[in-house]
Short mmCIF file of C-alpha atoms and ligand atoms in Angstrom, two decimals:
data_model
loop_
_atom_site.label_atom_id
_atom_site.label_comp_id
_atom_site.label_asym_id
_atom_site.label_seq_id
_atom_site.Cartn_x
_atom_site.Cartn_y
_atom_site.Cartn_z
CA UNK A 1 -27.74 -15.81 9.89
CA UNK A 2 -29.24 -18.35 12.28
CA UNK A 3 -29.30 -17.30 15.87
CA UNK A 4 -29.37 -19.57 18.89
CA UNK A 5 -28.18 -19.65 22.48
CA UNK A 6 -24.68 -20.72 21.58
CA UNK A 7 -24.44 -17.96 18.96
CA UNK A 8 -25.44 -15.38 21.55
CA UNK A 9 -22.84 -16.72 23.94
CA UNK A 10 -20.16 -16.63 21.26
CA UNK A 11 -21.15 -13.10 20.28
CA UNK A 12 -20.64 -12.06 23.91
CA UNK A 13 -17.30 -13.81 23.95
CA UNK A 14 -16.20 -11.91 20.87
CA UNK A 15 -17.42 -8.64 22.34
CA UNK A 16 -15.46 -9.24 25.54
CA UNK A 17 -12.36 -10.25 23.58
CA UNK A 18 -12.63 -7.18 21.39
CA UNK A 19 -13.14 -4.85 24.36
CA UNK A 20 -10.22 -6.43 26.17
CA UNK A 21 -8.05 -5.94 23.11
CA UNK A 22 -9.16 -2.35 22.71
CA UNK A 23 -8.46 -1.37 26.30
CA UNK A 24 -5.20 -3.25 26.55
CA UNK A 25 -3.78 -2.08 23.23
CA UNK A 26 -0.45 -0.46 23.88
CA UNK A 27 1.40 2.03 21.80
CA UNK A 28 4.09 -0.52 21.18
CA UNK A 29 4.35 -4.10 20.12
CA UNK A 30 4.73 -6.94 22.57
CA UNK A 31 5.27 -10.38 21.05
CA UNK A 32 1.91 -11.65 22.21
CA UNK A 33 0.35 -14.98 21.36
CA UNK A 34 -2.31 -14.77 18.63
CA UNK A 35 -5.76 -14.00 20.10
CA UNK A 36 -8.26 -16.85 19.94
CA UNK A 37 -11.43 -16.18 18.00
CA UNK A 38 -14.49 -18.34 17.91
CA UNK A 39 -16.60 -18.39 14.79
CA UNK A 40 -20.33 -18.10 15.30
CA UNK A 41 -21.89 -20.75 13.17
CA UNK A 42 -18.70 -22.32 11.90
CA UNK A 43 -19.26 -26.00 11.50
CA UNK A 44 -23.05 -25.76 11.67
CA UNK A 45 -25.09 -26.79 8.66
CA UNK A 46 -26.29 -23.87 6.59
CA UNK A 47 -23.37 -21.65 7.50
CA UNK A 48 -21.27 -22.21 4.41
CA UNK A 49 -21.38 -18.58 3.35
CA UNK A 50 -20.68 -17.45 6.90
CA UNK A 51 -17.75 -19.70 7.48
CA UNK A 52 -14.85 -18.32 9.37
CA UNK A 53 -16.49 -14.95 9.93
CA UNK A 54 -14.42 -14.65 13.09
CA UNK A 55 -11.16 -15.05 11.18
CA UNK A 56 -11.99 -13.23 7.98
CA UNK A 57 -13.80 -10.33 9.63
CA UNK A 58 -13.43 -9.99 13.38
CA UNK A 59 -9.85 -11.13 13.79
CA UNK A 60 -8.70 -9.02 10.84
CA UNK A 61 -10.45 -5.94 12.29
CA UNK A 62 -8.89 -6.55 15.72
CA UNK A 63 -5.43 -7.12 14.23
CA UNK A 64 -5.63 -3.96 12.15
CA UNK A 65 -6.47 -2.08 15.31
CA UNK A 66 -3.55 -3.67 17.14
CA UNK A 67 -1.15 -2.93 14.28
CA UNK A 68 -2.50 0.63 14.16
CA UNK A 69 -1.07 1.13 17.65
CA UNK A 70 2.45 0.13 16.61
CA UNK A 71 3.84 3.59 16.02
CA UNK A 72 7.03 5.59 16.42
CA UNK A 73 4.98 8.51 17.71
CA UNK A 74 2.90 8.67 20.85
CA UNK A 75 0.29 10.86 19.23
CA UNK A 76 -0.11 9.73 15.64
CA UNK A 77 0.47 6.59 13.58
CA UNK A 78 3.90 6.73 12.00
CA UNK A 79 6.00 3.79 10.79
CA UNK A 80 8.64 4.68 8.29
CA UNK A 81 11.15 2.37 6.60
CA UNK A 82 13.19 0.38 9.19
CA UNK A 83 12.05 2.54 12.13
CA UNK A 84 11.68 0.80 15.52
CA UNK A 85 7.91 0.61 15.04
CA UNK A 86 8.30 -0.73 11.49
CA UNK A 87 10.56 -3.49 12.80
CA UNK A 88 8.10 -4.24 15.61
CA UNK A 89 5.22 -4.33 13.11
CA UNK A 90 7.24 -6.81 11.04
CA UNK A 91 7.67 -9.08 14.08
CA UNK A 92 3.96 -8.91 14.86
CA UNK A 93 3.02 -9.73 11.27
CA UNK A 94 5.48 -12.62 11.25
CA UNK A 95 3.80 -14.08 14.36
CA UNK A 96 0.40 -13.88 12.60
CA UNK A 97 1.88 -15.48 9.49
CA UNK A 98 3.16 -18.37 11.59
CA UNK A 99 -0.29 -18.68 13.18
CA UNK A 100 -1.62 -19.10 9.61
CA UNK A 101 0.76 -22.00 8.99
CA UNK A 102 3.48 -20.09 7.16
CA UNK A 103 7.24 -20.30 7.63
CA UNK A 104 8.61 -16.77 8.05
CA UNK A 105 11.78 -14.77 7.52
CA UNK A 106 12.91 -11.19 7.11
CA UNK A 107 14.96 -10.42 4.02
CA UNK A 108 17.88 -8.06 3.44
CA UNK A 109 15.63 -5.04 2.88
CA UNK A 110 13.36 -5.60 5.88
CA UNK A 111 10.48 -7.23 3.95
CA UNK A 112 8.75 -9.88 6.04
CA UNK A 113 7.84 -13.10 4.23
CA UNK A 114 5.57 -16.00 5.14
CA UNK A 115 5.53 -19.00 2.84
CA UNK A 116 3.89 -22.36 2.49
CA UNK A 117 5.35 -24.70 -0.11
CA UNK A 118 2.02 -26.42 -0.68
CA UNK A 119 2.09 -29.67 -2.60
CA UNK A 120 4.82 -28.59 -5.01
CA UNK A 121 7.63 -26.48 -3.57
CA UNK A 122 9.20 -25.82 -6.95
CA UNK A 123 6.07 -24.68 -8.80
CA UNK A 124 5.82 -20.93 -9.53
CA UNK A 125 4.52 -19.25 -6.37
CA UNK A 126 1.42 -17.16 -5.85
CA UNK A 127 2.54 -14.00 -4.05
CA UNK A 128 0.17 -11.84 -2.02
CA UNK A 129 0.92 -8.79 0.07
CA UNK A 130 1.11 -5.07 0.65
CA UNK A 131 3.22 -2.69 2.73
CA UNK A 132 3.80 -2.38 6.47
CA UNK A 133 5.15 1.18 6.44
CA UNK A 134 2.88 4.21 6.81
CA UNK A 135 2.83 7.91 6.13
CA UNK A 136 3.06 10.30 9.07
CA UNK A 137 -0.26 10.75 10.89
CA UNK A 138 -1.54 7.76 8.95
CA UNK A 139 -4.68 5.68 8.96
CA UNK A 140 -4.45 2.06 10.00
CA UNK A 141 -5.69 0.40 6.79
CA UNK A 142 -3.36 1.67 4.05
CA UNK A 143 -1.02 -1.26 3.39
CA UNK A 144 -1.78 -3.20 6.57
CA UNK A 145 -5.19 -4.27 5.22
CA UNK A 146 -3.68 -6.19 2.30
CA UNK A 147 -1.27 -8.11 4.52
CA UNK A 148 -3.66 -8.92 7.35
CA UNK A 149 -6.51 -10.02 5.04
CA UNK A 150 -4.13 -12.27 3.07
CA UNK A 151 -2.97 -13.86 6.34
CA UNK A 152 -6.62 -14.47 7.32
CA UNK A 153 -7.46 -16.08 3.97
CA UNK A 154 -4.41 -18.37 4.22
CA UNK A 155 -5.34 -19.23 7.81
CA UNK A 156 -8.71 -20.47 6.59
CA UNK A 157 -6.97 -22.58 3.93
CA UNK A 158 -4.84 -24.05 6.71
CA UNK A 159 -7.85 -24.80 8.93
CA UNK A 160 -9.65 -26.46 6.03
CA UNK A 161 -6.61 -28.60 5.23
CA UNK A 162 -6.11 -26.97 1.83
CA UNK A 163 -2.83 -25.19 2.47
CA UNK A 164 -0.71 -28.32 2.26
CA UNK A 165 -2.59 -29.46 -0.84
CA UNK A 166 -2.24 -26.14 -2.62
CA UNK A 167 -0.61 -27.00 -5.94
CA UNK A 168 1.89 -24.17 -5.77
CA UNK A 169 3.64 -22.24 -3.00
CA UNK A 170 1.75 -19.35 -1.46
CA UNK A 171 3.87 -16.51 -0.12
CA UNK A 172 2.67 -13.41 1.70
CA UNK A 173 5.07 -10.47 1.70
CA UNK A 174 4.82 -7.47 4.01
CA UNK A 175 6.84 -4.90 2.08
CA UNK A 176 9.08 -2.60 4.06
CA UNK A 177 8.78 0.61 2.07
CA UNK A 178 5.96 1.69 -0.18
CA UNK A 179 5.32 5.20 1.09
CA UNK A 180 8.83 6.49 0.47
CA UNK A 181 8.60 8.85 3.45
CA UNK A 182 12.05 8.34 4.91
CA UNK A 183 14.21 8.36 1.79
CA UNK A 184 11.89 10.01 -0.77
CA UNK A 185 12.29 7.02 -3.05
CA UNK A 186 9.64 4.38 -2.79
CA UNK A 187 9.07 0.61 -3.40
CA UNK A 188 12.50 -0.14 -1.93
CA UNK A 189 11.46 -3.59 -0.69
CA UNK A 190 9.38 -4.68 -3.67
CA UNK A 191 11.89 -3.34 -6.22
CA UNK A 192 14.67 -5.46 -4.67
CA UNK A 193 12.45 -8.56 -5.00
CA UNK A 194 11.56 -7.61 -8.57
CA UNK A 195 15.26 -7.03 -9.34
CA UNK A 196 14.86 -3.33 -10.18
CA UNK A 197 16.43 -1.80 -7.06
CA UNK A 198 18.66 1.02 -8.24
CA UNK A 199 22.18 0.86 -6.74
CA UNK A 200 22.36 4.68 -6.48
CA UNK A 201 19.55 4.56 -3.92
CA UNK A 202 21.81 2.93 -1.32
CA UNK A 203 23.41 6.37 -0.89
CA UNK A 204 20.11 8.26 -0.42
CA UNK A 205 20.04 9.90 2.99
CA UNK A 206 17.17 10.62 5.35
CA UNK A 207 16.53 13.89 7.21
CA UNK A 208 19.21 12.93 9.77
CA UNK A 209 21.81 12.20 7.11
CA UNK A 210 21.60 8.41 7.53
CA UNK A 211 21.99 6.53 4.25
CA UNK A 212 19.84 3.56 3.26
CA UNK A 213 22.94 1.39 3.50
CA UNK A 214 23.65 2.62 7.05
CA UNK A 215 20.00 2.20 8.07
CA UNK A 216 20.09 -1.39 6.83
CA UNK A 217 23.29 -2.09 8.74
CA UNK A 218 21.78 -0.59 11.90
CA UNK A 219 18.92 -3.08 11.49
CA UNK A 220 21.40 -5.99 11.31
CA UNK A 221 21.37 -6.32 7.54
CA UNK A 222 24.47 -6.24 5.36
CA UNK A 223 23.32 -3.21 3.40
CA UNK A 224 25.50 -3.98 0.40
CA UNK A 225 24.61 -4.23 -3.25
CA UNK A 226 25.61 -7.88 -3.22
CA UNK A 227 23.28 -8.66 -0.33
CA UNK A 228 20.39 -6.89 -2.04
CA UNK A 229 21.02 -8.60 -5.35
CA UNK A 230 20.45 -11.98 -3.68
CA UNK A 231 16.85 -10.90 -3.00
CA UNK A 232 15.82 -10.90 -6.64
CA UNK A 233 13.17 -13.51 -7.49
CA UNK A 234 13.44 -15.35 -10.79
CA UNK A 235 10.38 -14.62 -12.96
CA UNK A 236 10.00 -18.36 -13.55
CA UNK A 237 9.67 -18.92 -9.79
CA UNK A 238 6.58 -16.71 -9.54
CA UNK A 239 3.06 -17.22 -10.90
CA UNK A 240 1.62 -13.82 -10.08
CA UNK A 241 1.21 -11.14 -7.44
CA UNK A 242 -2.13 -10.11 -5.94
CA UNK A 243 -2.77 -7.19 -3.60
CA UNK A 244 -5.88 -6.02 -1.77
CA UNK A 245 -5.78 -2.35 -0.81
CA UNK A 246 -8.20 0.32 0.35
CA UNK A 247 -9.38 2.40 -2.56
CA UNK A 248 -8.24 5.71 -1.03
CA UNK A 249 -10.90 7.39 -3.15
CA UNK A 250 -14.70 7.73 -3.22
CA UNK A 251 -15.78 5.66 -6.24
CA UNK A 252 -16.75 2.37 -4.56
CA UNK A 253 -18.71 4.24 -1.93
CA UNK A 254 -20.58 6.01 -4.71
CA UNK A 255 -21.32 2.62 -6.33
CA UNK A 256 -22.54 1.23 -3.00
CA UNK A 257 -20.21 -1.77 -3.29
CA UNK A 258 -17.32 -2.89 -1.08
CA UNK A 259 -15.05 -4.25 -3.82
CA UNK A 260 -13.69 -3.12 -7.16
CA UNK A 261 -11.02 -4.36 -9.55
CA UNK A 262 -7.98 -2.25 -10.39
CA UNK A 263 -7.31 -1.88 -14.09
CA UNK A 264 -4.18 0.27 -13.98
CA UNK A 265 -1.98 2.25 -11.59
CA UNK A 266 -0.90 5.80 -12.43
CA UNK A 267 2.78 6.54 -12.90
CA UNK A 268 4.56 8.93 -10.56
CA UNK A 269 7.59 11.21 -10.37
CA UNK A 270 8.89 12.60 -7.11
CA UNK A 271 11.20 15.61 -7.17
CA UNK A 272 13.18 17.30 -4.42
CA UNK A 273 13.95 20.99 -4.95
CA UNK A 274 16.58 23.01 -3.07
CA UNK A 275 16.43 26.80 -3.50
CA UNK A 276 19.53 28.64 -2.27
CA UNK A 277 19.42 32.35 -1.44
CA UNK A 278 21.17 34.79 0.90
CA UNK A 279 20.54 34.26 4.58
CA UNK A 280 20.09 37.51 6.46
CA UNK A 281 18.47 39.63 9.16
CA UNK A 282 14.70 40.02 8.81
CA UNK A 283 14.84 43.60 10.11
CA UNK A 284 17.83 45.07 8.34
CA UNK A 285 17.94 43.88 4.71
CA UNK A 286 15.76 46.08 2.45
CA UNK A 287 13.21 44.22 0.37
CA UNK A 288 14.89 45.26 -2.88
CA UNK A 289 18.24 43.82 -1.76
CA UNK A 290 17.08 40.35 -0.73
CA UNK A 291 17.68 37.02 -2.39
CA UNK A 292 14.92 35.22 -0.53
CA UNK A 293 14.55 31.53 -1.49
CA UNK A 294 11.18 31.34 0.29
CA UNK A 295 9.59 33.72 -2.19
CA UNK A 296 11.05 31.80 -5.14
CA UNK A 297 9.71 28.57 -3.62
CA UNK A 298 6.28 30.10 -3.08
CA UNK A 299 6.14 31.41 -6.64
CA UNK A 300 7.26 28.00 -7.93
CA UNK A 301 4.51 26.23 -5.98
CA UNK A 302 1.85 28.46 -7.51
CA UNK A 303 3.38 27.84 -10.96
CA UNK A 304 3.19 24.07 -10.34
CA UNK A 305 -0.49 24.33 -9.50
CA UNK A 306 -1.06 26.28 -12.69
CA UNK A 307 0.79 23.76 -14.87
CA UNK A 308 -1.04 20.79 -13.42
CA UNK A 309 -4.42 22.47 -13.64
CA UNK A 310 -3.78 23.14 -17.34
CA UNK A 311 -1.46 20.32 -18.37
CA UNK A 312 0.01 19.96 -21.84
CA UNK A 313 -0.54 16.52 -23.31
CA UNK A 314 2.52 14.35 -23.87
CA UNK A 315 3.05 12.63 -27.22
CA UNK A 316 1.40 9.46 -25.94
CA UNK A 317 -1.89 11.28 -25.40
CA UNK A 318 -4.82 9.45 -23.95
CA UNK A 319 -5.24 5.72 -23.53
CA UNK A 320 -8.93 6.18 -24.01
CA UNK A 321 -11.68 6.89 -21.59
CA UNK A 322 -12.58 4.30 -18.99
CA UNK A 323 -15.50 4.66 -16.65
CA UNK A 324 -14.08 5.13 -13.22
CA UNK A 325 -12.02 6.40 -10.49
CA UNK A 326 -9.57 8.92 -9.43
CA UNK A 327 -8.27 12.35 -10.21
CA UNK A 328 -5.67 10.86 -12.53
CA UNK A 329 -8.18 8.83 -14.46
CA UNK A 330 -9.36 10.91 -17.35
CA UNK A 331 -7.26 11.52 -20.41
CA UNK A 332 -4.58 14.14 -19.92
CA UNK A 333 -5.28 14.44 -16.20
CA UNK A 334 -2.36 15.04 -13.93
CA UNK A 335 -2.14 15.71 -10.20
CA UNK A 336 0.73 17.54 -8.51
CA UNK A 337 1.39 17.99 -4.81
CA UNK A 338 3.92 19.91 -2.75
CA UNK A 339 3.60 18.03 0.51
CA UNK A 340 6.81 18.81 2.31
CA UNK A 341 8.66 22.09 2.76
CA UNK A 342 11.47 23.13 5.08
CA UNK A 343 13.52 26.29 5.40
CA UNK A 344 16.94 26.85 6.86
CA UNK A 345 17.50 27.98 9.53
CA UNK A 346 13.75 28.23 10.06
CA UNK A 347 13.41 31.21 12.40
CA UNK A 348 10.87 34.01 12.30
CA UNK A 349 13.49 36.77 12.31
CA UNK A 350 15.81 35.25 9.68
CA UNK A 351 15.54 35.51 5.90
CA UNK A 352 16.06 31.85 5.01
CA UNK A 353 19.31 30.79 3.39
CA UNK A 354 17.75 27.71 1.87
CA UNK A 355 14.32 26.26 1.19
CA UNK A 356 13.71 22.60 0.33
CA UNK A 357 10.42 21.26 -0.99
CA UNK A 358 9.13 18.10 -2.64
CA UNK A 359 6.89 17.70 -5.69
CA UNK A 360 4.82 14.59 -6.40
CA UNK A 361 3.45 14.34 -9.97
CA UNK A 362 1.08 11.58 -11.16
CA UNK A 363 -0.75 10.63 -14.29
CA UNK A 364 -1.92 7.39 -15.84
CA UNK A 365 -0.24 8.59 -19.03
CA UNK A 366 3.56 8.44 -18.75
CA UNK A 367 4.36 10.77 -21.63
CA UNK A 368 1.87 13.30 -20.29
CA UNK A 369 3.59 13.11 -16.89
CA UNK A 370 7.05 13.50 -18.41
CA UNK A 371 6.00 16.48 -20.55
CA UNK A 372 4.63 18.29 -17.53
CA UNK A 373 7.51 17.38 -15.21
CA UNK A 374 9.86 18.99 -17.75
CA UNK A 375 7.59 22.08 -17.82
CA UNK A 376 7.67 22.23 -14.02
CA UNK A 377 11.47 21.91 -13.91
CA UNK A 378 11.99 24.64 -16.48
CA UNK A 379 9.47 26.99 -14.82
CA UNK A 380 11.19 26.62 -11.42
CA UNK A 381 14.61 27.31 -13.00
CA UNK A 382 13.18 30.41 -14.71
CA UNK A 383 11.75 31.73 -11.44
CA UNK A 384 15.04 31.10 -9.62
CA UNK A 385 17.04 32.87 -12.35
CA UNK A 386 14.75 35.91 -12.23
CA UNK A 387 15.06 36.11 -8.45
CA UNK A 388 18.81 35.58 -8.44
CA UNK A 389 18.67 32.44 -6.31
CA UNK A 390 20.21 29.03 -6.96
CA UNK A 391 18.09 26.00 -7.70
CA UNK A 392 18.90 22.29 -7.58
CA UNK A 393 16.16 19.92 -8.76
CA UNK A 394 16.60 16.18 -8.22
CA UNK A 395 14.38 13.42 -9.51
CA UNK A 396 14.14 11.14 -6.50
CA UNK A 397 11.67 8.60 -7.79
CA UNK A 398 10.15 7.60 -11.07
CA UNK A 399 7.63 4.81 -11.68
CA UNK A 400 5.78 4.24 -14.92
CA UNK A 401 2.08 3.50 -15.00
CA UNK A 402 1.25 -0.20 -15.12
CA UNK A 403 -1.71 -2.22 -16.28
CA UNK A 404 -3.02 -5.15 -14.26
CA UNK A 405 -3.14 -8.54 -16.01
CA UNK A 406 -6.61 -9.07 -17.55
CA UNK A 407 -6.55 -12.78 -16.63
CA UNK A 408 -5.94 -12.01 -12.96
CA UNK A 409 -8.47 -9.18 -13.01
CA UNK A 410 -11.12 -11.59 -14.36
CA UNK A 411 -10.38 -14.05 -11.56
CA UNK A 412 -10.48 -11.26 -8.98
CA UNK A 413 -13.75 -9.98 -10.40
CA UNK A 414 -15.27 -13.46 -10.07
CA UNK A 415 -13.90 -13.83 -6.53
CA UNK A 416 -15.22 -10.40 -5.53
CA UNK A 417 -18.65 -11.26 -6.92
CA UNK A 418 -18.74 -14.61 -5.13
CA UNK A 419 -17.70 -13.02 -1.85
CA UNK A 420 -20.20 -10.18 -2.03
CA UNK A 421 -23.04 -12.47 -3.08
CA UNK A 422 -22.32 -14.86 -0.22
CA UNK A 423 -22.27 -12.34 2.59
CA UNK A 424 -25.51 -11.23 4.20
CA UNK A 425 -24.66 -7.51 4.26
CA UNK A 426 -24.25 -7.45 0.47
CA UNK A 427 -26.30 -10.38 -0.77
CA UNK A 428 -29.37 -8.32 -1.63
CA UNK A 429 -27.39 -6.24 -4.11
CA UNK A 430 -27.12 -9.24 -6.37
CA UNK A 431 -30.51 -10.91 -6.36
CA UNK A 432 -31.20 -9.95 -9.97
CA UNK A 433 -27.80 -11.01 -11.27
CA UNK A 434 -26.80 -14.31 -12.74
CA UNK A 435 -23.46 -16.00 -12.11
CA UNK A 436 -20.78 -14.56 -14.34
CA UNK A 437 -22.99 -11.62 -15.28
CA UNK A 438 -21.42 -9.27 -12.81
CA UNK A 439 -18.59 -6.85 -13.42
CA UNK A 440 -17.20 -5.12 -10.37
CA UNK A 441 -16.40 -1.42 -10.73
CA UNK A 442 -13.09 -1.02 -12.55
CA UNK A 443 -10.72 1.57 -11.16
CA UNK A 444 -7.51 3.33 -12.06
CA UNK A 445 -5.37 3.87 -8.98
CA UNK A 446 -3.92 7.31 -8.47
CA UNK A 447 -2.05 5.95 -5.46
CA UNK A 448 1.15 3.98 -5.88
CA UNK A 449 1.31 0.34 -4.80
CA UNK A 450 3.95 -2.38 -4.52
CA UNK A 451 2.15 -4.03 -7.43
CA UNK A 452 3.82 -1.37 -9.63
CA UNK A 453 7.27 -2.70 -8.76
CA UNK A 454 6.13 -6.32 -8.85
CA UNK A 455 4.76 -5.81 -12.37
CA UNK A 456 8.29 -5.92 -13.73
CA UNK A 457 8.65 -9.42 -12.21
CA UNK A 458 5.28 -11.04 -12.82
CA UNK A 459 1.61 -10.54 -13.72
CA UNK A 460 -0.17 -8.45 -11.10
CA UNK A 461 -3.79 -8.07 -10.03
CA UNK A 462 -5.37 -5.80 -7.45
CA UNK A 463 -8.66 -5.47 -5.63
CA UNK A 464 -9.76 -2.23 -4.01
CA UNK A 465 -11.88 -2.08 -0.89
CA UNK A 466 -14.27 0.76 -0.12
CA UNK A 467 -13.15 3.22 2.56
CA UNK A 468 -15.39 5.75 4.25
CA UNK A 469 -15.60 9.04 2.37
CA UNK A 470 -12.67 7.95 0.21
CA UNK A 471 -10.38 9.34 2.93
CA UNK A 472 -6.82 8.00 3.22
CA UNK A 473 -3.37 9.17 4.39
CA UNK A 474 -5.25 10.49 7.38
CA UNK A 475 -6.17 9.14 10.81
CA UNK A 476 -9.78 9.47 9.65
CA UNK A 477 -9.21 6.54 7.26
CA UNK A 478 -11.90 3.94 7.97
CA UNK A 479 -13.16 0.63 6.60
CA UNK A 480 -16.37 -1.09 7.80
CA UNK A 481 -15.86 -4.51 9.38
CA UNK A 482 -18.29 -6.10 6.90
CA UNK A 483 -16.24 -4.70 4.02
CA UNK A 484 -13.11 -6.22 5.57
CA UNK A 485 -14.98 -9.52 5.57
CA UNK A 486 -15.80 -9.15 1.87
CA UNK A 487 -12.14 -8.38 1.12
CA UNK A 488 -10.69 -11.36 3.01
CA UNK A 489 -13.34 -13.69 1.60
CA UNK A 490 -12.60 -12.47 -1.94
CA UNK A 491 -8.91 -13.32 -1.45
CA UNK A 492 -9.90 -16.74 -0.12
CA UNK A 493 -12.24 -17.33 -3.05
CA UNK A 494 -9.53 -16.21 -5.45
CA UNK A 495 -7.06 -18.72 -3.99
CA UNK A 496 -9.66 -21.48 -4.00
CA UNK A 497 -10.22 -20.67 -7.68
CA UNK A 498 -6.52 -21.17 -8.38
CA UNK A 499 -6.59 -24.37 -6.36
CA UNK A 500 -9.63 -25.60 -8.28
CA UNK A 501 -8.08 -24.85 -11.66
CA UNK A 502 -4.91 -26.66 -10.89
CA UNK A 503 -6.47 -29.66 -9.29
CA UNK A 504 -8.36 -30.09 -12.57
CA UNK A 505 -5.03 -29.81 -14.40
CA UNK A 506 -6.03 -26.69 -16.26
CA UNK A 507 -3.33 -24.25 -17.15
CA UNK A 508 -3.44 -21.26 -14.82
C1 GLV B 1 1.36 5.77 -1.58
O1 GLV B 1 0.41 5.72 -0.83
C2 GLV B 1 1.40 6.78 -2.58
O2 GLV B 1 0.70 6.64 -3.58
O3 GLV B 1 2.05 7.79 -2.36
MN1 MN B 2 -0.66 1.93 0.33
MN1 MN B 3 -0.16 5.22 1.28
#
């Protein structure tokens, strides 16, 4: 990168802006005007590969930080479906979408959309996005990264005058529910757009007994099946869906590269178990006369660990070995988690009357997952019978594994390569490689993504971005600013590739 007096001045300006943003960040969203950023080198000869660094890198990093402060909790990051912070985050994202030249609206399930019709409003649209909700005590990149980087890439298209020329509509969607924290069922927003929203879910209730329908009505939506059915996109109106997401695992870090291409996403089942026993006095009921649901739950949890450590293969068996990623990657692998447990009434001197816990089961092999979910269900029932307690097991969420579209993955691979080769922090990794000779690491995602729901509507493609130590679903989640730059630039290069294809009248 060339350095000169003006560059030094601009660097100071950015530093001051960033510091100001950091110290003035509040725990809640105020509808502020977009922050100005000045690009060092933009417009100067020789800065082609550095163009819009301030938008693609610095502004994205600052916005992720700002969004990371939009929380329902004072102490940790928490934005669950339709919560006050989730609604505020949606408004903030909409303001950034407008700044990128997009027309915005919120749909009947709280998804926030930003769209440009481009040169042909009726052509099938390119959709980009990720989710705006978070887990509890979350990191600030999971979900938010994919939305904010897409906004930055579109903003560059706007600045370069390419947005209006784009031969098809571009739409960014900030999905309202991917984590499934509030209602245990996930992909609510994306499934409604894909037309797979299950009517029974409208009656799901949260921990306070509020149904999804009631939560929607409280957020000024109609909350009816009819209103949700209007959200469905016609497959012919969509060209494809692309999502950038942090890897949430350690593989890219081990490869020493910021970007990888997702080949498939593991399927998942979420169960809710209620164990019912006899509530009683902790000091007076002899051990032999208790019907303690806590012990049955504890025994069940150990049984679940045992089953998932030694899974039985389903009839589908393996899809073959692929060199890559997560705990769910290798043939027959399955991961199971009990992440939530509550007892009633929850007092130290009371034998609980009831214990509720959740089970999350994932595998890239659907039949393998199903086989082992059935084993888990029958083992829990056996334990409950033996202990004389009641057991109700509900399947709250089910999503089959999906494969990403090879055509989109090839384009994303090329875009990732171009981006990494262009940027100074990564350029040296590629000196020995020829154009087209590079294959980014290919990963199987153990985490769920909105792309899973969107896959029933259209072809999907995903890029993963390296995160420090592979840590996610934790406040320790971290992404380097230069990696953010590579991610945003890869999305930009991907869109320019689509633009190039179509302007040459090739089929895309
Ligand atoms: C979402 O992050 C999930 O995979 O649970
Ligand atoms: Mn996510
Ligand atoms: Mn997540």
